[in-house]
Amino acid sequence: MVAKRPGVSLAALFAAAGVGADAAAEAIVAAEIEIKYDGYLAREREAAARLAELAAFVLPHDLPYLELRTLATEARQKLDRVRPSSLAQAARVPGVTPSDLHNLVLEATRWRRRVA
């Protein structure tokens, strides 16, 4: 697509095609940004959706962190001390790695099944 190329203006393309003379300049600029940065914006939207999922994943208040052997020792100790209420809060605890978060989801799911 020509509009994605660096140095090519969407307004100039519209002018060359003889269309869009009545379009608002802000709308053309917004459309140009959407076109040129589509891949980046899609990745950012996906990251925001994943973050929303993290915030929505509630951790049981009585989860025995010290018994969760799939988590690193440092993560178990810190999570036991902090007792986060969601995965997003757990992600902000220093010393808790992405691997620990993944294992925490698995362990919390197992714990819920066992307790229920």
Tab-separated table of N, CA, C and O in Angstrom:
chain	number	residue	atom	x	y	z
A	1	MET	N	0.842	-1.170	0.000
A	1	MET	CA	0.000	0.000	0.000
A	1	MET	C	0.891	1.237	0.000
A	1	MET	O	1.793	1.368	0.814
A	2	VAL	N	0.618	2.126	-0.878
A	2	VAL	CA	1.432	3.330	-1.058
A	2	VAL	C	1.384	4.227	0.174
A	2	VAL	O	2.396	4.823	0.554
A	3	ALA	N	0.245	4.315	0.826
A	3	ALA	CA	0.087	5.217	1.971
A	3	ALA	C	0.955	4.805	3.161
A	3	ALA	O	1.225	5.619	4.028
A	4	LYS	N	1.421	3.554	3.208
A	4	LYS	CA	2.263	3.092	4.310
A	4	LYS	C	3.726	3.502	4.142
A	4	LYS	O	4.495	3.429	5.095
A	5	ARG	N	4.094	3.893	2.963
A	5	ARG	CA	5.501	4.227	2.695
A	5	ARG	C	5.926	5.497	3.429
A	5	ARG	O	5.161	6.447	3.523
A	6	PRO	N	7.172	5.509	3.924
A	6	PRO	CA	7.683	6.719	4.565
A	6	PRO	C	7.742	7.867	3.561
A	6	PRO	O	8.065	7.672	2.386
A	7	GLY	N	7.404	9.040	4.008
A	7	GLY	CA	7.472	10.214	3.150
A	7	GLY	C	6.253	10.409	2.263
A	7	GLY	O	6.170	11.397	1.539
A	8	VAL	N	5.324	9.470	2.293
A	8	VAL	CA	4.110	9.601	1.484
A	8	VAL	C	2.995	10.083	2.400
A	8	VAL	O	2.671	9.462	3.403
A	9	SER	N	2.398	11.198	2.031
A	9	SER	CA	1.325	11.790	2.817
A	9	SER	C	-0.028	11.350	2.271
A	9	SER	O	-0.247	11.351	1.054
A	10	LEU	N	-0.926	11.013	3.159
A	10	LEU	CA	-2.269	10.627	2.747
A	10	LEU	C	-2.992	11.820	2.126
A	10	LEU	O	-3.709	11.671	1.135
A	11	ALA	N	-2.755	13.008	2.651
A	11	ALA	CA	-3.365	14.217	2.096
A	11	ALA	C	-2.881	14.442	0.659
A	11	ALA	O	-3.672	14.811	-0.220
A	12	ALA	N	-1.597	14.189	0.424
A	12	ALA	CA	-1.052	14.350	-0.931
A	12	ALA	C	-1.645	13.300	-1.870
A	12	ALA	O	-1.931	13.606	-3.035
A	13	LEU	N	-1.836	12.077	-1.384
A	13	LEU	CA	-2.461	11.043	-2.211
A	13	LEU	C	-3.899	11.416	-2.558
A	13	LEU	O	-4.335	11.238	-3.694
A	14	PHE	N	-4.627	11.931	-1.574
A	14	PHE	CA	-5.996	12.375	-1.836
A	14	PHE	C	-6.022	13.497	-2.867
A	14	PHE	O	-6.844	13.508	-3.777
A	15	ALA	N	-5.096	14.442	-2.715
A	15	ALA	CA	-5.040	15.569	-3.654
A	15	ALA	C	-4.714	15.073	-5.060
A	15	ALA	O	-5.309	15.537	-6.039
A	16	ALA	N	-3.796	14.124	-5.177
A	16	ALA	CA	-3.416	13.595	-6.488
A	16	ALA	C	-4.579	12.831	-7.125
A	16	ALA	O	-4.741	12.857	-8.352
A	17	ALA	N	-5.400	12.186	-6.287
A	17	ALA	CA	-6.539	11.442	-6.811
A	17	ALA	C	-7.761	12.331	-7.017
A	17	ALA	O	-8.750	11.908	-7.604
A	18	GLY	N	-7.689	13.556	-6.487
A	18	GLY	CA	-8.804	14.482	-6.636
A	18	GLY	C	-9.966	14.169	-5.708
A	18	GLY	O	-11.112	14.481	-6.017
A	19	VAL	N	-9.686	13.555	-4.582
A	19	VAL	CA	-10.734	13.234	-3.612
A	19	VAL	C	-10.360	13.790	-2.246
A	19	VAL	O	-9.218	14.164	-2.005
A	20	GLY	N	-11.323	13.840	-1.354
A	20	GLY	CA	-11.048	14.221	0.024
A	20	GLY	C	-10.838	15.685	0.257
A	20	GLY	O	-10.372	16.073	1.319
A	21	ALA	N	-11.207	16.534	-0.701
A	21	ALA	CA	-11.004	17.971	-0.525
A	21	ALA	C	-11.854	18.512	0.616
A	21	ALA	O	-11.464	19.477	1.279
A	22	ASP	N	-13.005	17.887	0.859
A	22	ASP	CA	-13.888	18.362	1.914
A	22	ASP	C	-13.649	17.662	3.250
A	22	ASP	O	-14.306	17.957	4.239
A	23	ALA	N	-12.689	16.748	3.322
A	23	ALA	CA	-12.391	16.022	4.563
A	23	ALA	C	-11.611	16.910	5.524
A	23	ALA	O	-10.770	17.719	5.110
A	24	ALA	N	-11.903	16.752	6.802
A	24	ALA	CA	-11.200	17.531	7.826
A	24	ALA	C	-9.737	17.082	7.897
A	24	ALA	O	-9.435	15.886	7.781
A	25	ALA	N	-8.856	18.042	8.084
A	25	ALA	CA	-7.419	17.747	8.148
A	25	ALA	C	-7.104	16.784	9.289
A	25	ALA	O	-6.265	15.895	9.142
A	26	GLU	N	-7.805	16.940	10.435
A	26	GLU	CA	-7.567	16.056	11.584
A	26	GLU	C	-7.951	14.613	11.250
A	26	GLU	O	-7.283	13.674	11.675
A	27	ALA	N	-9.029	14.448	10.481
A	27	ALA	CA	-9.468	13.103	10.099
A	27	ALA	C	-8.448	12.448	9.176
A	27	ALA	O	-8.174	11.245	9.301
A	28	ILE	N	-7.873	13.216	8.276
A	28	ILE	CA	-6.862	12.672	7.356
A	28	ILE	C	-5.614	12.272	8.132
A	28	ILE	O	-5.048	11.198	7.898
A	29	VAL	N	-5.203	13.107	9.081
A	29	VAL	CA	-4.019	12.798	9.884
A	29	VAL	C	-4.276	11.542	10.730
A	29	VAL	O	-3.416	10.660	10.828
A	30	ALA	N	-5.462	11.439	11.326
A	30	ALA	CA	-5.795	10.261	12.136
A	30	ALA	C	-5.797	8.997	11.282
A	30	ALA	O	-5.285	7.954	11.690
A	31	ALA	N	-6.356	9.090	10.085
A	31	ALA	CA	-6.382	7.938	9.172
A	31	ALA	C	-4.962	7.556	8.755
A	31	ALA	O	-4.623	6.371	8.667
A	32	GLU	N	-4.136	8.537	8.503
A	32	GLU	CA	-2.749	8.272	8.107
A	32	GLU	C	-1.988	7.560	9.229
A	32	GLU	O	-1.242	6.608	8.985
A	33	ILE	N	-2.200	7.988	10.463
A	33	ILE	CA	-1.549	7.336	11.604
A	33	ILE	C	-2.012	5.891	11.721
A	33	ILE	O	-1.206	4.981	11.930
A	34	GLU	N	-3.324	5.665	11.592
A	34	GLU	CA	-3.862	4.304	11.656
A	34	GLU	C	-3.266	3.412	10.563
A	34	GLU	O	-2.949	2.255	10.802
A	35	ILE	N	-3.115	3.957	9.373
A	35	ILE	CA	-2.582	3.179	8.249
A	35	ILE	C	-1.098	2.881	8.445
A	35	ILE	O	-0.665	1.742	8.330
A	36	LYS	N	-0.319	3.913	8.760
A	36	LYS	CA	1.135	3.748	8.845
A	36	LYS	C	1.574	2.928	10.053
A	36	LYS	O	2.560	2.214	10.005
A	37	TYR	N	0.848	3.039	11.157
A	37	TYR	CA	1.264	2.377	12.394
A	37	TYR	C	0.322	1.243	12.784
A	37	TYR	O	0.231	0.874	13.953
A	38	ASP	N	-0.366	0.667	11.819
A	38	ASP	CA	-1.360	-0.375	12.067
A	38	ASP	C	-0.784	-1.557	12.837
A	38	ASP	O	-1.372	-2.017	13.821
A	39	GLY	N	0.354	-2.067	12.445
A	39	GLY	CA	0.955	-3.223	13.118
A	39	GLY	C	1.321	-2.919	14.558
A	39	GLY	O	1.041	-3.698	15.472
A	40	TYR	N	1.942	-1.774	14.771
A	40	TYR	CA	2.331	-1.362	16.119
A	40	TYR	C	1.097	-1.167	16.991
A	40	TYR	O	1.047	-1.622	18.133
A	41	LEU	N	0.087	-0.485	16.468
A	41	LEU	CA	-1.137	-0.236	17.238
A	41	LEU	C	-1.847	-1.545	17.582
A	41	LEU	O	-2.380	-1.699	18.679
A	42	ALA	N	-1.833	-2.508	16.668
A	42	ALA	CA	-2.461	-3.809	16.935
A	42	ALA	C	-1.738	-4.530	18.074
A	42	ALA	O	-2.381	-5.105	18.961
A	43	ARG	N	-0.406	-4.481	18.068
A	43	ARG	CA	0.360	-5.109	19.156
A	43	ARG	C	0.060	-4.436	20.493
A	43	ARG	O	-0.067	-5.098	21.528
A	44	GLU	N	-0.037	-3.115	20.483
A	44	GLU	CA	-0.333	-2.386	21.712
A	44	GLU	C	-1.738	-2.707	22.227
A	44	GLU	O	-1.951	-2.834	23.426
A	45	ARG	N	-2.690	-2.855	21.314
A	45	ARG	CA	-4.051	-3.220	21.719
A	45	ARG	C	-4.067	-4.627	22.329
A	45	ARG	O	-4.756	-4.874	23.320
A	46	GLU	N	-3.305	-5.546	21.745
A	46	GLU	CA	-3.211	-6.904	22.293
A	46	GLU	C	-2.574	-6.888	23.678
A	46	GLU	O	-3.022	-7.598	24.583
A	47	ALA	N	-1.541	-6.073	23.851
A	47	ALA	CA	-0.889	-5.970	25.159
A	47	ALA	C	-1.854	-5.403	26.192
A	47	ALA	O	-1.887	-5.866	27.343
A	48	ALA	N	-2.643	-4.423	25.807
A	48	ALA	CA	-3.633	-3.851	26.723
A	48	ALA	C	-4.700	-4.880	27.087
A	48	ALA	O	-5.139	-4.955	28.244
A	49	ALA	N	-5.091	-5.696	26.130
A	49	ALA	CA	-6.083	-6.746	26.404
A	49	ALA	C	-5.514	-7.786	27.361
A	49	ALA	O	-6.212	-8.245	28.280
A	50	ARG	N	-4.247	-8.156	27.166
A	50	ARG	CA	-3.609	-9.119	28.076
A	50	ARG	C	-3.516	-8.541	29.484
A	50	ARG	O	-3.721	-9.243	30.481
A	51	LEU	N	-3.208	-7.255	29.580
A	51	LEU	CA	-3.122	-6.602	30.880
A	51	LEU	C	-4.482	-6.588	31.566
A	51	LEU	O	-4.579	-6.812	32.775
A	52	ALA	N	-5.537	-6.366	30.804
A	52	ALA	CA	-6.887	-6.397	31.368
A	52	ALA	C	-7.226	-7.790	31.872
A	52	ALA	O	-7.866	-7.951	32.918
A	53	GLU	N	-6.794	-8.827	31.148
A	53	GLU	CA	-7.010	-10.204	31.596
A	53	GLU	C	-6.262	-10.471	32.899
A	53	GLU	O	-6.776	-11.145	33.790
A	54	LEU	N	-5.034	-9.946	32.999
A	54	LEU	CA	-4.262	-10.111	34.228
A	54	LEU	C	-4.984	-9.475	35.406
A	54	LEU	O	-5.048	-10.044	36.490
A	55	ALA	N	-5.510	-8.284	35.191
A	55	ALA	CA	-6.200	-7.579	36.264
A	55	ALA	C	-7.461	-8.327	36.680
A	55	ALA	O	-7.859	-8.294	37.837
A	56	ALA	N	-8.084	-9.011	35.733
A	56	ALA	CA	-9.332	-9.712	36.016
A	56	ALA	C	-9.101	-11.065	36.694
A	56	ALA	O	-10.017	-11.608	37.303
A	57	PHE	N	-7.903	-11.628	36.604
A	57	PHE	CA	-7.630	-12.942	37.206
A	57	PHE	C	-7.434	-12.758	38.707
A	57	PHE	O	-6.422	-12.242	39.164
A	58	VAL	N	-8.407	-13.187	39.470
A	58	VAL	CA	-8.383	-13.024	40.924
A	58	VAL	C	-7.668	-14.204	41.560
A	58	VAL	O	-7.916	-15.360	41.217
A	59	LEU	N	-6.792	-13.893	42.491
A	59	LEU	CA	-6.071	-14.939	43.229
A	59	LEU	C	-6.805	-15.230	44.534
A	59	LEU	O	-7.246	-14.297	45.218
A	60	PRO	N	-6.948	-16.496	44.900
A	60	PRO	CA	-7.609	-16.835	46.170
A	60	PRO	C	-6.843	-16.229	47.346
A	60	PRO	O	-5.610	-16.252	47.366
A	61	HIS	N	-7.575	-15.684	48.312
A	61	HIS	CA	-6.909	-15.045	49.454
A	61	HIS	C	-6.193	-16.046	50.351
A	61	HIS	O	-5.258	-15.692	51.059
A	62	ASP	N	-6.618	-17.314	50.315
A	62	ASP	CA	-6.003	-18.321	51.169
A	62	ASP	C	-5.044	-19.248	50.412
A	62	ASP	O	-4.733	-20.341	50.884
A	63	LEU	N	-4.561	-18.791	49.272
A	63	LEU	CA	-3.632	-19.594	48.473
A	63	LEU	C	-2.328	-19.786	49.259
A	63	LEU	O	-1.711	-18.818	49.697
A	64	PRO	N	-1.896	-21.026	49.466
A	64	PRO	CA	-0.676	-21.286	50.252
A	64	PRO	C	0.587	-21.104	49.394
A	64	PRO	O	1.158	-22.077	48.905
A	65	TYR	N	1.025	-19.888	49.235
A	65	TYR	CA	2.160	-19.575	48.353
A	65	TYR	C	3.416	-20.365	48.696
A	65	TYR	O	4.141	-20.793	47.797
A	66	LEU	N	3.672	-20.558	49.982
A	66	LEU	CA	4.901	-21.249	50.384
A	66	LEU	C	4.909	-22.719	49.971
A	66	LEU	O	5.966	-23.329	49.876
A	67	GLU	N	3.752	-23.274	49.667
A	67	GLU	CA	3.657	-24.676	49.246
A	67	GLU	C	3.715	-24.848	47.727
A	67	GLU	O	3.754	-25.976	47.246
A	68	LEU	N	3.705	-23.765	46.999
A	68	LEU	CA	3.678	-23.837	45.535
A	68	LEU	C	5.101	-24.034	45.008
A	68	LEU	O	5.821	-23.086	44.742
A	69	ARG	N	5.502	-25.260	44.843
A	69	ARG	CA	6.884	-25.598	44.478
A	69	ARG	C	7.252	-25.234	43.038
A	69	ARG	O	8.428	-25.249	42.694
A	70	THR	N	6.267	-24.926	42.207
A	70	THR	CA	6.586	-24.550	40.825
A	70	THR	C	7.057	-23.105	40.727
A	70	THR	O	7.579	-22.702	39.694
A	71	LEU	N	6.878	-22.337	41.798
A	71	LEU	CA	7.348	-20.953	41.828
A	71	LEU	C	8.742	-20.901	42.437
A	71	LEU	O	9.093	-21.743	43.279
A	72	ALA	N	9.526	-19.931	42.029
A	72	ALA	CA	10.853	-19.744	42.610
A	72	ALA	C	10.702	-19.413	44.097
A	72	ALA	O	9.700	-18.839	44.524
A	73	THR	N	11.697	-19.783	44.881
A	73	THR	CA	11.652	-19.563	46.332
A	73	THR	C	11.428	-18.089	46.651
A	73	THR	O	10.604	-17.751	47.505
A	74	GLU	N	12.142	-17.208	45.981
A	74	GLU	CA	11.992	-15.774	46.224
A	74	GLU	C	10.561	-15.321	45.931
A	74	GLU	O	9.965	-14.565	46.703
A	75	ALA	N	9.987	-15.800	44.831
A	75	ALA	CA	8.613	-15.430	44.469
A	75	ALA	C	7.627	-15.934	45.512
A	75	ALA	O	6.705	-15.207	45.910
A	76	ARG	N	7.808	-17.178	45.973
A	76	ARG	CA	6.902	-17.729	46.990
A	76	ARG	C	6.918	-16.888	48.254
A	76	ARG	O	5.872	-16.559	48.813
A	77	GLN	N	8.120	-16.541	48.699
A	77	GLN	CA	8.254	-15.769	49.929
A	77	GLN	C	7.641	-14.378	49.789
A	77	GLN	O	6.911	-13.919	50.673
A	78	LYS	N	7.922	-13.725	48.682
A	78	LYS	CA	7.398	-12.372	48.493
A	78	LYS	C	5.886	-12.365	48.306
A	78	LYS	O	5.189	-11.510	48.846
A	79	LEU	N	5.374	-13.324	47.551
A	79	LEU	CA	3.930	-13.395	47.352
A	79	LEU	C	3.218	-13.738	48.660
A	79	LEU	O	2.126	-13.213	48.922
A	80	ASP	N	3.827	-14.569	49.479
A	80	ASP	CA	3.233	-14.909	50.773
A	80	ASP	C	3.179	-13.672	51.670
A	80	ASP	O	2.230	-13.489	52.429
A	81	ARG	N	4.185	-12.838	51.586
A	81	ARG	CA	4.235	-11.618	52.385
A	81	ARG	C	3.228	-10.582	51.887
A	81	ARG	O	2.503	-9.978	52.673
A	82	VAL	N	3.160	-10.407	50.554
A	82	VAL	CA	2.321	-9.352	49.961
A	82	VAL	C	0.853	-9.769	49.871
A	82	VAL	O	-0.036	-8.958	50.067
A	83	ARG	N	0.592	-11.034	49.540
A	83	ARG	CA	-0.752	-11.565	49.353
A	83	ARG	C	-1.548	-10.747	48.335
A	83	ARG	O	-2.555	-10.125	48.663
A	84	PRO	N	-1.107	-10.742	47.070
A	84	PRO	CA	-1.812	-9.967	46.047
A	84	PRO	C	-3.209	-10.531	45.789
A	84	PRO	O	-3.442	-11.733	45.932
A	85	SER	N	-4.134	-9.660	45.416
A	85	SER	CA	-5.501	-10.106	45.161
A	85	SER	C	-5.737	-10.431	43.689
A	85	SER	O	-6.739	-11.055	43.349
A	86	SER	N	-4.825	-10.002	42.825
A	86	SER	CA	-4.969	-10.304	41.399
A	86	SER	C	-3.605	-10.630	40.799
A	86	SER	O	-2.564	-10.340	41.393
A	87	LEU	N	-3.642	-11.192	39.613
A	87	LEU	CA	-2.402	-11.521	38.921
A	87	LEU	C	-1.638	-10.253	38.540
A	87	LEU	O	-0.407	-10.237	38.546
A	88	ALA	N	-2.377	-9.183	38.240
A	88	ALA	CA	-1.725	-7.912	37.903
A	88	ALA	C	-0.930	-7.387	39.091
A	88	ALA	O	0.186	-6.890	38.928
A	89	GLN	N	-1.483	-7.512	40.290
A	89	GLN	CA	-0.750	-7.091	41.482
A	89	GLN	C	0.468	-7.984	41.708
A	89	GLN	O	1.533	-7.500	42.070
A	90	ALA	N	0.311	-9.265	41.477
A	90	ALA	CA	1.433	-10.194	41.632
A	90	ALA	C	2.548	-9.864	40.637
A	90	ALA	O	3.727	-10.003	40.954
A	91	ALA	N	2.173	-9.427	39.444
A	91	ALA	CA	3.167	-9.082	38.423
A	91	ALA	C	4.012	-7.882	38.835
A	91	ALA	O	5.138	-7.720	38.373
A	92	ARG	N	3.472	-7.034	39.690
A	92	ARG	CA	4.203	-5.840	40.125
A	92	ARG	C	5.105	-6.091	41.337
A	92	ARG	O	5.827	-5.201	41.757
A	93	VAL	N	5.063	-7.291	41.883
A	93	VAL	CA	5.914	-7.613	43.034
A	93	VAL	C	7.333	-7.867	42.528
A	93	VAL	O	7.539	-8.713	41.660
A	94	PRO	N	8.308	-7.114	43.040
A	94	PRO	CA	9.693	-7.327	42.597
A	94	PRO	C	10.153	-8.747	42.914
A	94	PRO	O	9.876	-9.269	43.990
A	95	GLY	N	10.818	-9.360	41.950
A	95	GLY	CA	11.319	-10.712	42.150
A	95	GLY	C	10.410	-11.791	41.598
A	95	GLY	O	10.770	-12.961	41.603
A	96	VAL	N	9.222	-11.411	41.134
A	96	VAL	CA	8.294	-12.381	40.537
A	96	VAL	C	8.478	-12.311	39.022
A	96	VAL	O	8.260	-11.272	38.407
A	97	THR	N	8.893	-13.402	38.429
A	97	THR	CA	9.205	-13.445	36.999
A	97	THR	C	7.969	-13.823	36.181
A	97	THR	O	6.989	-14.337	36.732
A	98	PRO	N	8.016	-13.592	34.870
A	98	PRO	CA	6.914	-14.038	34.011
A	98	PRO	C	6.653	-15.544	34.132
A	98	PRO	O	5.510	-15.986	34.096
A	99	SER	N	7.710	-16.314	34.301
A	99	SER	CA	7.552	-17.757	34.493
A	99	SER	C	6.791	-18.045	35.789
A	99	SER	O	5.925	-18.918	35.830
A	100	ASP	N	7.112	-17.306	36.839
A	100	ASP	CA	6.400	-17.465	38.110
A	100	ASP	C	4.923	-17.124	37.932
A	100	ASP	O	4.053	-17.806	38.487
A	101	LEU	N	4.626	-16.089	37.169
A	101	LEU	CA	3.234	-15.692	36.938
A	101	LEU	C	2.468	-16.780	36.197
A	101	LEU	O	1.323	-17.090	36.534
A	102	HIS	N	3.108	-17.361	35.197
A	102	HIS	CA	2.479	-18.449	34.450
A	102	HIS	C	2.178	-19.617	35.385
A	102	HIS	O	1.072	-20.166	35.382
A	103	ASN	N	3.159	-19.982	36.183
A	103	ASN	CA	2.977	-21.088	37.124
A	103	ASN	C	1.943	-20.738	38.194
A	103	ASN	O	1.206	-21.613	38.655
A	104	LEU	N	1.875	-19.469	38.562
A	104	LEU	CA	0.895	-19.038	39.550
A	104	LEU	C	-0.532	-19.211	39.029
A	104	LEU	O	-1.426	-19.630	39.771
A	105	VAL	N	-0.740	-18.930	37.763
A	105	VAL	CA	-2.058	-19.150	37.155
A	105	VAL	C	-2.422	-20.627	37.228
A	105	VAL	O	-3.539	-20.990	37.623
A	106	LEU	N	-1.495	-21.482	36.860
A	106	LEU	CA	-1.745	-22.923	36.908
A	106	LEU	C	-2.027	-23.392	38.329
A	106	LEU	O	-2.964	-24.156	38.575
A	107	GLU	N	-1.219	-22.934	39.264
A	107	GLU	CA	-1.379	-23.345	40.665
A	107	GLU	C	-2.695	-22.827	41.248
A	107	GLU	O	-3.378	-23.548	41.973
A	108	ALA	N	-3.056	-21.600	40.950
A	108	ALA	CA	-4.307	-21.039	41.467
A	108	ALA	C	-5.509	-21.796	40.896
A	108	ALA	O	-6.483	-22.056	41.610
A	109	THR	N	-5.416	-22.170	39.624
A	109	THR	CA	-6.497	-22.942	39.005
A	109	THR	C	-6.618	-24.305	39.658
A	109	THR	O	-7.721	-24.759	39.977
A	110	ARG	N	-5.489	-24.967	39.885
A	110	ARG	CA	-5.497	-26.265	40.572
A	110	ARG	C	-6.067	-26.132	41.986
A	110	ARG	O	-6.841	-26.969	42.442
A	111	TRP	N	-5.645	-25.084	42.685
A	111	TRP	CA	-6.092	-24.846	44.053
A	111	TRP	C	-7.614	-24.658	44.096
A	111	TRP	O	-8.288	-25.213	44.969
A	112	ARG	N	-8.148	-23.899	43.153
A	112	ARG	CA	-9.596	-23.681	43.101
A	112	ARG	C	-10.342	-24.998	42.893
A	112	ARG	O	-11.379	-25.227	43.497
A	113	ARG	N	-9.815	-25.856	42.006
A	113	ARG	CA	-10.458	-27.152	41.749
A	113	ARG	C	-10.412	-28.047	42.986
A	113	ARG	O	-11.362	-28.758	43.278
A	114	ARG	N	-9.279	-27.996	43.672
A	114	ARG	CA	-9.115	-28.834	44.860
A	114	ARG	C	-10.039	-28.400	45.996
A	114	ARG	O	-10.614	-29.223	46.690
A	115	VAL	N	-10.165	-27.102	46.181
A	115	VAL	CA	-10.974	-26.561	47.267
A	115	VAL	C	-12.466	-26.679	46.970
A	115	VAL	O	-13.266	-26.922	47.877
A	116	ALA	N	-12.835	-26.556	45.713
A	116	ALA	CA	-14.271	-26.581	45.335
A	116	ALA	C	-14.910	-27.927	45.466
A	116	ALA	O	-14.457	-28.942	45.699
